[in-house]
Tab-separated table of C-alpha atoms in Angstrom:
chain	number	residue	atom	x	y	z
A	1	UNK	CA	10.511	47.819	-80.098
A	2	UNK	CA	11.044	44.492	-78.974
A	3	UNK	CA	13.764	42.103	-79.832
A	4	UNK	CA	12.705	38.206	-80.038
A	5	UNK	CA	15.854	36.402	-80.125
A	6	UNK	CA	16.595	33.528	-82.906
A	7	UNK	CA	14.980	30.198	-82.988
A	8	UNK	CA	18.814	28.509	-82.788
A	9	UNK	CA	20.054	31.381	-79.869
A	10	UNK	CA	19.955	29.936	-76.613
A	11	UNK	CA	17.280	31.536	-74.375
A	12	UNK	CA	17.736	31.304	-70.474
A	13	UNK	CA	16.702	27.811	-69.067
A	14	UNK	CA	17.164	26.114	-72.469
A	15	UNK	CA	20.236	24.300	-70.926
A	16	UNK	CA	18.168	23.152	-67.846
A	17	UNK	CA	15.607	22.142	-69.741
A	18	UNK	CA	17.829	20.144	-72.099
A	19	UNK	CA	19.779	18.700	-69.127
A	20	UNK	CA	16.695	17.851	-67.345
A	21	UNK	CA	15.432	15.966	-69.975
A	22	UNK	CA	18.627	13.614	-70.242
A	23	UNK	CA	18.421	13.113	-66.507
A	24	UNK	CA	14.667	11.615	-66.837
A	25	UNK	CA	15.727	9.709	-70.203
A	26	UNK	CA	18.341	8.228	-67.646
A	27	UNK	CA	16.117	7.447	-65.201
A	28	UNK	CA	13.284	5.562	-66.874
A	29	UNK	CA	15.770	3.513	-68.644
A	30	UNK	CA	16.659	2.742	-65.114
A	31	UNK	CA	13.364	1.781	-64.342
A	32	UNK	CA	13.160	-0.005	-67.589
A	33	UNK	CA	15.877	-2.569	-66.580
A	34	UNK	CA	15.055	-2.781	-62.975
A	35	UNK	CA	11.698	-4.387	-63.527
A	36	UNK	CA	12.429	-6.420	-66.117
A	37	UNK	CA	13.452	-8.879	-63.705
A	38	UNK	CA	10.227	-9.035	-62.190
A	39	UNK	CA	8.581	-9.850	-65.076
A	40	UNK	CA	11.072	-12.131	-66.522
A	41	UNK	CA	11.208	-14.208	-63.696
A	42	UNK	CA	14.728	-13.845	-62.227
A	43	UNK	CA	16.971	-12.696	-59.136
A	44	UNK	CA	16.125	-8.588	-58.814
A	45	UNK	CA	18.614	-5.908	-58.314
A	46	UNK	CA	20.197	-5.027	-55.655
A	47	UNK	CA	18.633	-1.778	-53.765
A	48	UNK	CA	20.997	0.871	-55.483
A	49	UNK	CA	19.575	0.456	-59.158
A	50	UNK	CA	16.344	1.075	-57.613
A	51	UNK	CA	17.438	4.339	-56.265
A	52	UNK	CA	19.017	5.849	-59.706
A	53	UNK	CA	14.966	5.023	-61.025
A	54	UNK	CA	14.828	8.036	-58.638
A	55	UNK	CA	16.366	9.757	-61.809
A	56	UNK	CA	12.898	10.489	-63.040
A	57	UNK	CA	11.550	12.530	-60.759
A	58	UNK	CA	15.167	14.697	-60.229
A	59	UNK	CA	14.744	15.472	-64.025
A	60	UNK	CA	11.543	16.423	-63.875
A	61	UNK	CA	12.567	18.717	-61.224
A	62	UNK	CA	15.756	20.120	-63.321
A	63	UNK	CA	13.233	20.250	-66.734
A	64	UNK	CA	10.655	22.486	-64.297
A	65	UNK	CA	13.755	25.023	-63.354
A	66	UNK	CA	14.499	25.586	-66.277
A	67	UNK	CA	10.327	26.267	-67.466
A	68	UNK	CA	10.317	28.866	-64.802
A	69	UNK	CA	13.783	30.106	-65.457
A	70	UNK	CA	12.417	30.657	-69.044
A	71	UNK	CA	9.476	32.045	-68.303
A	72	UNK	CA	10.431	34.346	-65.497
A	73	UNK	CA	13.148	35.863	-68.618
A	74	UNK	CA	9.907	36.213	-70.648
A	75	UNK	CA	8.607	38.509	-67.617
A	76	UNK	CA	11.051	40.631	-67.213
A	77	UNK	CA	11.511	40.967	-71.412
A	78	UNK	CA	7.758	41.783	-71.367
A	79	UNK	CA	8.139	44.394	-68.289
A	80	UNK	CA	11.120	46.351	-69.963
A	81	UNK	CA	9.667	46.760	-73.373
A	82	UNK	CA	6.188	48.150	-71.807
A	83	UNK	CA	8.322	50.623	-70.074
């Protein structure tokens, strides 16, 4: 018998996932405002807002943790009910 938690329980990696998603939102915002000024003509920002539009990729990174944390749960779920 297997037991296939809620749709509102948390499941391992949710919280990554969730966190990781934030942390890109950040990031392209970021990356939003730092090239506007390229396009609207006027003085660009200084070298440290270009390295939070480094945001992106980090939550990508966090968002992928948490896919394989979830998944890798899934495995093991799988494993112990076949046994």
């Amino acid at each position: 018998m297997t037991v296939t938690p809620h749709c509102d329980e948390a499941r391992p990696g949710d919280g990554l996932v969730r966190a990781g998603g934030i942390v890109f939102i950040v990031g392209a915002v970021a990356t939003l405002v730092t090239m506007a000024p390229l396009f609207l003509h006027t003085d660009p920002f200084p070298s440290y807002a270009w390295a939070v539009c480094m945001l992106m990729g980090v939550g990508f990174a966090i968002s992928a943790a948490g896919v394989l944390r979830s998944a890798a749960a899934q495995r093991r779920a799988a494993r112990a009910s076949q046994a």
